[in-house]
Coordinates of C-alpha atoms in Angstrom, one line a residue:
M163 CA -8.6 33.0 -28.9
I164 CA -5.0 31.7 -28.5
R165 CA -2.6 34.3 -27.2
P166 CA 0.5 35.1 -29.3
G167 CA 2.8 33.7 -26.7
R168 CA 0.9 30.5 -26.4
L169 CA 0.8 30.1 -30.2
L170 CA 4.6 30.6 -30.4
Y171 CA 5.1 28.0 -27.7
L172 CA 3.0 25.5 -29.6
L173 CA 4.8 26.2 -32.8
K174 CA 8.2 25.7 -31.2
R175 CA 7.0 22.5 -29.5
D176 CA 5.6 21.0 -32.7
L177 CA 8.7 21.9 -34.7
G178 CA 10.8 20.3 -32.0
R179 CA 8.7 17.1 -32.1
G180 CA 9.0 16.8 -35.9
W181 CA 6.3 16.4 -38.5
K182 CA 5.5 12.7 -37.8
A183 CA 5.1 13.1 -34.0
S184 CA 3.1 16.2 -34.4
R185 CA 0.8 14.6 -36.9
H186 CA 0.2 11.6 -34.6
F187 CA -0.4 14.0 -31.7
Y188 CA -3.1 16.0 -33.5
K189 CA -4.6 13.2 -35.7
T190 CA -4.0 9.8 -34.0
L191 CA -4.1 10.6 -30.3
P192 CA -7.8 11.6 -30.2
R193 CA -8.8 8.6 -32.2
I194 CA -8.6 6.4 -29.1
E195 CA -12.0 7.8 -28.2
Q196 CA -13.4 5.7 -31.0
W197 CA -11.6 2.5 -30.0
T198 CA -13.7 -0.6 -29.3
C199 CA -12.2 -3.6 -27.5
A200 CA -12.1 -6.5 -29.9
L201 CA -12.0 -9.0 -27.0
P202 CA -15.3 -10.8 -26.3
A203 CA -17.1 -9.4 -23.2
N204 CA -17.4 -13.0 -21.9
G205 CA -13.8 -13.9 -22.7
S206 CA -10.7 -14.1 -20.6
T207 CA -10.7 -11.6 -17.8
A208 CA -7.9 -11.1 -15.3
T209 CA -8.5 -10.7 -11.6
V210 CA -5.4 -8.6 -10.7
P211 CA -6.3 -4.9 -11.0
V212 CA -4.4 -2.4 -13.1
H213 CA -3.9 1.0 -11.4
V214 CA -3.2 4.2 -13.4
L215 CA -2.5 7.8 -12.1
T216 CA -3.6 10.3 -14.8
G217 CA -5.1 13.7 -15.4
A218 CA -6.0 16.3 -18.0
E219 CA -2.6 16.2 -19.8
E220 CA -2.2 12.4 -20.1
W221 CA -5.6 10.7 -20.0
R222 CA -5.6 10.0 -23.8
L223 CA -2.1 8.5 -23.4
A224 CA -3.5 6.3 -20.6
A225 CA -6.3 5.2 -22.8
W226 CA -3.9 4.1 -25.6
M227 CA -1.7 2.4 -23.0
L228 CA -4.6 0.4 -21.6
A229 CA -6.0 -0.4 -25.0
S230 CA -2.5 -1.7 -26.0
F231 CA -2.3 -3.7 -22.8
F232 CA -5.7 -5.3 -23.2
D233 CA -4.8 -6.2 -26.8
A234 CA -1.3 -7.5 -26.1
T235 CA -2.4 -9.6 -23.1
E236 CA -5.5 -10.9 -25.0
R237 CA -7.7 -10.3 -21.9
R238 CA -9.7 -7.6 -20.2
W239 CA -8.5 -6.2 -16.8
P240 CA -10.2 -4.5 -13.9
V241 CA -9.0 -0.9 -14.1
V242 CA -8.6 1.7 -11.3
I243 CA -8.0 5.3 -12.4
H244 CA -6.5 7.6 -9.8
D245 CA -7.4 11.2 -10.7
D246 CA -4.5 13.5 -10.1
G247 CA -7.0 16.3 -9.5
T248 CA -7.1 17.6 -13.1
L249 CA -9.1 14.8 -14.9
P250 CA -12.0 16.5 -16.7
S251 CA -15.5 15.0 -16.3
D252 CA -15.8 14.3 -20.1
A253 CA -12.4 12.4 -20.0
R254 CA -13.7 10.4 -17.1
G255 CA -16.9 9.6 -19.1
T256 CA -14.8 8.5 -22.1
L257 CA -12.6 6.3 -20.1
A258 CA -15.6 4.7 -18.4
R259 CA -17.1 4.0 -21.8
L260 CA -13.8 2.6 -23.3
F261 CA -13.1 0.4 -20.2
P262 CA -16.5 -0.6 -18.6
G263 CA -16.4 -1.2 -14.9
T264 CA -13.5 1.1 -14.3
R265 CA -13.2 2.4 -10.7
F266 CA -12.4 6.1 -10.4
I267 CA -10.8 7.5 -7.3
S268 CA -11.2 11.3 -7.3
R269 CA -8.6 13.5 -5.8
Q270 CA -11.1 14.7 -3.2
E271 CA -11.8 11.1 -2.1
A272 CA -8.1 10.2 -2.0
D273 CA -7.2 13.3 0.0
S274 CA -9.8 12.6 2.5
A275 CA -8.8 9.0 3.0
L276 CA -5.0 9.6 3.0
S277 CA -5.1 12.7 5.2
F278 CA -6.5 10.4 7.9
F279 CA -4.3 7.4 7.2
L280 CA -1.0 9.3 6.9
K281 CA -1.4 11.1 10.2
A282 CA 0.8 8.3 11.6
F283 CA 3.4 9.0 8.9
P284 CA 3.9 12.8 9.0
F285 CA 6.8 13.0 6.5
C286 CA 4.8 10.9 4.0
E287 CA 1.9 13.2 4.5
T288 CA 4.0 16.3 3.8
Y289 CA 5.6 14.7 0.7
R290 CA 2.2 13.7 -0.6
A291 CA 1.0 17.3 -0.3
S292 CA 4.0 18.5 -2.2
H293 CA 3.9 16.4 -5.4
T294 CA 1.4 14.5 -7.5
L295 CA 3.6 11.4 -8.0
A296 CA 3.4 10.6 -4.3
L297 CA -0.1 9.3 -5.1
K298 CA 1.6 6.3 -6.8
I299 CA 3.4 5.2 -3.7
F300 CA 0.7 6.0 -1.1
D301 CA -2.7 6.1 -2.7
V302 CA -2.4 3.1 -5.0
P303 CA -1.6 0.5 -2.3
H304 CA -4.0 2.1 0.1
F305 CA -7.0 1.7 -2.3
A306 CA -5.8 -1.6 -3.9
T307 CA -8.1 -4.5 -3.3
G308 CA -6.7 -8.0 -3.0
D309 CA -3.1 -8.9 -2.3
R310 CA -1.4 -7.8 -5.6
F311 CA -1.8 -5.1 -8.2
I312 CA -0.2 -3.8 -11.4
L313 CA 0.8 -0.1 -11.6
L314 CA 1.3 1.4 -15.1
D315 CA 2.2 4.9 -16.2
S316 CA 0.2 6.6 -18.9
D317 CA 3.3 6.9 -21.2
L318 CA 3.7 3.2 -21.8
L319 CA 2.7 1.2 -24.8
F320 CA 2.6 -2.6 -25.3
F321 CA 3.5 -4.3 -28.6
R322 CA 3.7 -8.0 -27.9
Y323 CA 2.3 -10.7 -25.5
P324 CA 4.0 -10.0 -22.0
H325 CA 4.7 -13.6 -20.9
E326 CA 6.4 -12.4 -17.7
I327 CA 3.4 -10.4 -16.6
I328 CA 0.9 -13.2 -17.3
Q329 CA 3.1 -15.7 -15.5
W330 CA 3.3 -13.4 -12.4
V331 CA -0.5 -12.9 -12.5
E332 CA -1.2 -16.6 -12.7
S333 CA 1.5 -17.7 -10.2
G334 CA -0.1 -15.8 -7.3
Y335 CA 3.4 -15.2 -6.0
D336 CA 4.0 -12.0 -4.0
A337 CA 7.3 -11.1 -5.7
C338 CA 7.6 -7.5 -7.1
W339 CA 8.9 -6.7 -10.6
F340 CA 9.8 -3.4 -12.3
N341 CA 11.1 -2.4 -15.7
E342 CA 14.8 -1.5 -15.7
D343 CA 15.7 2.1 -15.9
V344 CA 18.1 3.4 -18.6
A345 CA 20.5 4.5 -15.8
E346 CA 20.5 4.5 -12.0
G347 CA 17.6 6.8 -10.9
S348 CA 17.6 6.3 -7.2
L349 CA 18.1 9.4 -5.1
L350 CA 19.9 7.3 -2.5
S351 CA 23.1 5.4 -3.2
A352 CA 23.4 1.8 -2.2
S353 CA 25.8 2.7 0.6
E354 CA 23.3 5.3 2.0
A355 CA 20.4 2.9 1.8
K356 CA 22.4 0.3 3.7
E357 CA 24.0 2.5 6.3
E358 CA 21.0 4.7 7.1
L359 CA 18.1 2.3 6.5
D360 CA 19.7 -1.2 6.6
V361 CA 18.3 -1.9 3.1
T362 CA 20.3 -3.6 0.3
L363 CA 19.0 -1.4 -2.5
W364 CA 18.1 -2.9 -5.9
P365 CA 19.7 -1.0 -8.8
R366 CA 18.0 0.8 -11.7
V367 CA 14.3 0.4 -10.5
N368 CA 11.9 2.2 -12.8
S369 CA 8.4 2.6 -11.5
G370 CA 6.7 3.1 -14.9
L371 CA 5.7 -0.6 -15.0
C372 CA 5.3 -2.4 -11.7
L373 CA 4.0 -5.8 -10.6
L374 CA 3.4 -5.3 -6.9
S375 CA 2.4 -7.0 -3.7
K376 CA 0.3 -4.8 -1.6
G377 CA 2.1 -5.7 1.6
M378 CA 5.5 -4.7 0.2
V379 CA 4.8 -1.0 0.6
D380 CA 6.3 -0.2 4.0
F381 CA 4.9 3.2 5.2
D382 CA 7.2 3.3 8.2
L383 CA 10.2 2.8 6.0
C384 CA 9.0 5.5 3.6
D385 CA 8.6 7.9 6.5
R386 CA 12.0 7.1 7.9
A387 CA 13.6 7.6 4.4
L388 CA 11.9 10.9 4.0
A389 CA 12.9 12.1 7.5
E390 CA 16.4 10.7 8.0
T391 CA 18.1 10.6 4.6
S392 CA 19.0 13.1 1.8
L393 CA 16.0 11.8 -0.3
L394 CA 14.1 15.1 -0.4
R395 CA 17.2 17.0 -1.4
G396 CA 17.2 15.2 -4.7
H397 CA 15.0 15.7 -7.8
I398 CA 11.4 15.6 -6.6
W399 CA 10.3 13.6 -9.6
R400 CA 12.4 10.7 -8.5
V401 CA 11.3 10.5 -4.8
E402 CA 8.4 8.1 -5.4
Q403 CA 10.5 5.8 -7.6
T404 CA 13.2 5.7 -4.9
L405 CA 10.6 4.8 -2.2
Y406 CA 9.4 2.0 -4.4
A407 CA 12.9 0.7 -4.8
L408 CA 13.5 0.8 -1.1
C409 CA 10.3 -1.0 -0.2
A410 CA 10.8 -3.7 -2.9
S411 CA 14.4 -4.2 -1.8
K412 CA 13.4 -4.7 1.8
H413 CA 10.6 -7.0 0.7
G414 CA 13.3 -9.0 -1.1
K415 CA 11.3 -10.9 -3.6
G416 CA 11.4 -10.2 -7.3
G417 CA 13.6 -7.8 -9.3
L418 CA 13.8 -6.4 -12.8
L419 CA 11.9 -7.5 -15.9
P420 CA 13.8 -8.4 -19.0
K421 CA 15.1 -5.7 -21.3
E422 CA 12.3 -6.3 -23.7
Y423 CA 10.3 -4.1 -21.3
E424 CA 12.2 -1.1 -22.6
V425 CA 13.2 2.1 -21.0
T426 CA 15.5 3.7 -23.6
L427 CA 16.4 7.2 -24.7
G428 CA 16.9 6.4 -28.4
K429 CA 14.8 7.7 -31.2
H430 CA 13.8 4.1 -32.1
G431 CA 12.9 1.3 -29.7
S432 CA 13.8 -2.3 -30.3
G433 CA 11.7 -4.2 -32.9
D434 CA 11.2 -7.1 -30.4
A435 CA 10.2 -4.9 -27.5
V436 CA 7.3 -6.2 -25.4
A437 CA 6.6 -2.7 -24.2
R438 CA 8.3 0.7 -24.1
H439 CA 8.1 3.3 -21.4
Y440 CA 8.4 6.7 -23.1
V441 CA 10.0 8.6 -20.2
G442 CA 10.1 12.4 -20.2
A443 CA 13.2 12.8 -22.3
V444 CA 11.7 10.8 -25.2
R445 CA 8.0 11.5 -24.6
D446 CA 7.5 12.8 -28.1
R447 CA 8.4 9.3 -29.3
F448 CA 5.2 8.0 -27.8
Y449 CA 3.5 9.8 -30.7
G450 CA 6.2 9.6 -33.4
E451 CA 7.1 5.9 -32.8
G452 CA 4.6 4.3 -30.4
L453 CA 1.3 5.3 -31.9
D454 CA 2.8 4.7 -35.3
R455 CA 3.4 1.0 -34.2
V456 CA 0.0 0.3 -32.5
A457 CA -2.6 2.5 -34.1
A458 CA -3.3 0.5 -37.2
A459 CA -4.0 -2.7 -35.3
L460 CA -5.9 -1.2 -32.4
M461 CA -8.1 0.9 -34.6
A462 CA -8.9 -1.8 -37.1
P463 CA -12.5 -3.2 -37.1
A464 CA -12.9 -6.0 -34.5
H465 CA -13.4 -8.7 -37.1
E466 CA -10.0 -7.9 -38.6
T467 CA -8.0 -8.0 -35.3
R468 CA -9.5 -11.2 -33.8

């Protein structure tokens, strides 16, 4: 039985979201469990893996994101799911069924591997123990196979063919690319990065959509940044993103994807967006706008979509 306080919270949340977003949250979001990939099993399959960190609160968002990515790119991808420690076993089973061949990395497996690896980087080890998002900067490259990988947040949706992503995949080049943040999100200023770490910092890096070279993640640089700068005195949610910005800036190859890979705070995204990252301030738009845009096509019978 739902406690009165919990019921009041849910009521306020749903009223704040609005009728359309609440309807999609309750009705459309669970429908992803009935999704079937319309792409032929022996069709085009990418070789660069897609890594996703998710858990109990966001796994259905991650499933919609991956389905939209498969559909927009017109190919299947090797998927690696990093369990943040909360992913239920039935969710894992559903994701495995939706995306056959998915590799799952449990929090227990990750903690065991990284506790050993990060002994040489004590400040990285302490930060990882303090916040789940640290798994994006440390665990993902540690477990990545091959030289390059794609890192996608659960709260992304794809609407059109992402030419830039496919070009990067097919080029084999080790440049690193990110979607552009709505404003500067780094916890270090450009002058701090240069003076304290000798890094010319890229501006407005958002780590919701990343095309990455495994070798660009510099654990020594991350440890120095955590130990020697004001990084940990900033908002804990932005530490991982700042570390990625520092590593990519030092790597020096790549930059920001076009603005069609949207990170916006508006109620409505652009009609010609390739993708949109529904960051926390506009998370409800994932339901009210995003699912409204992709659900009909993704849930149509396979013979209607291909």
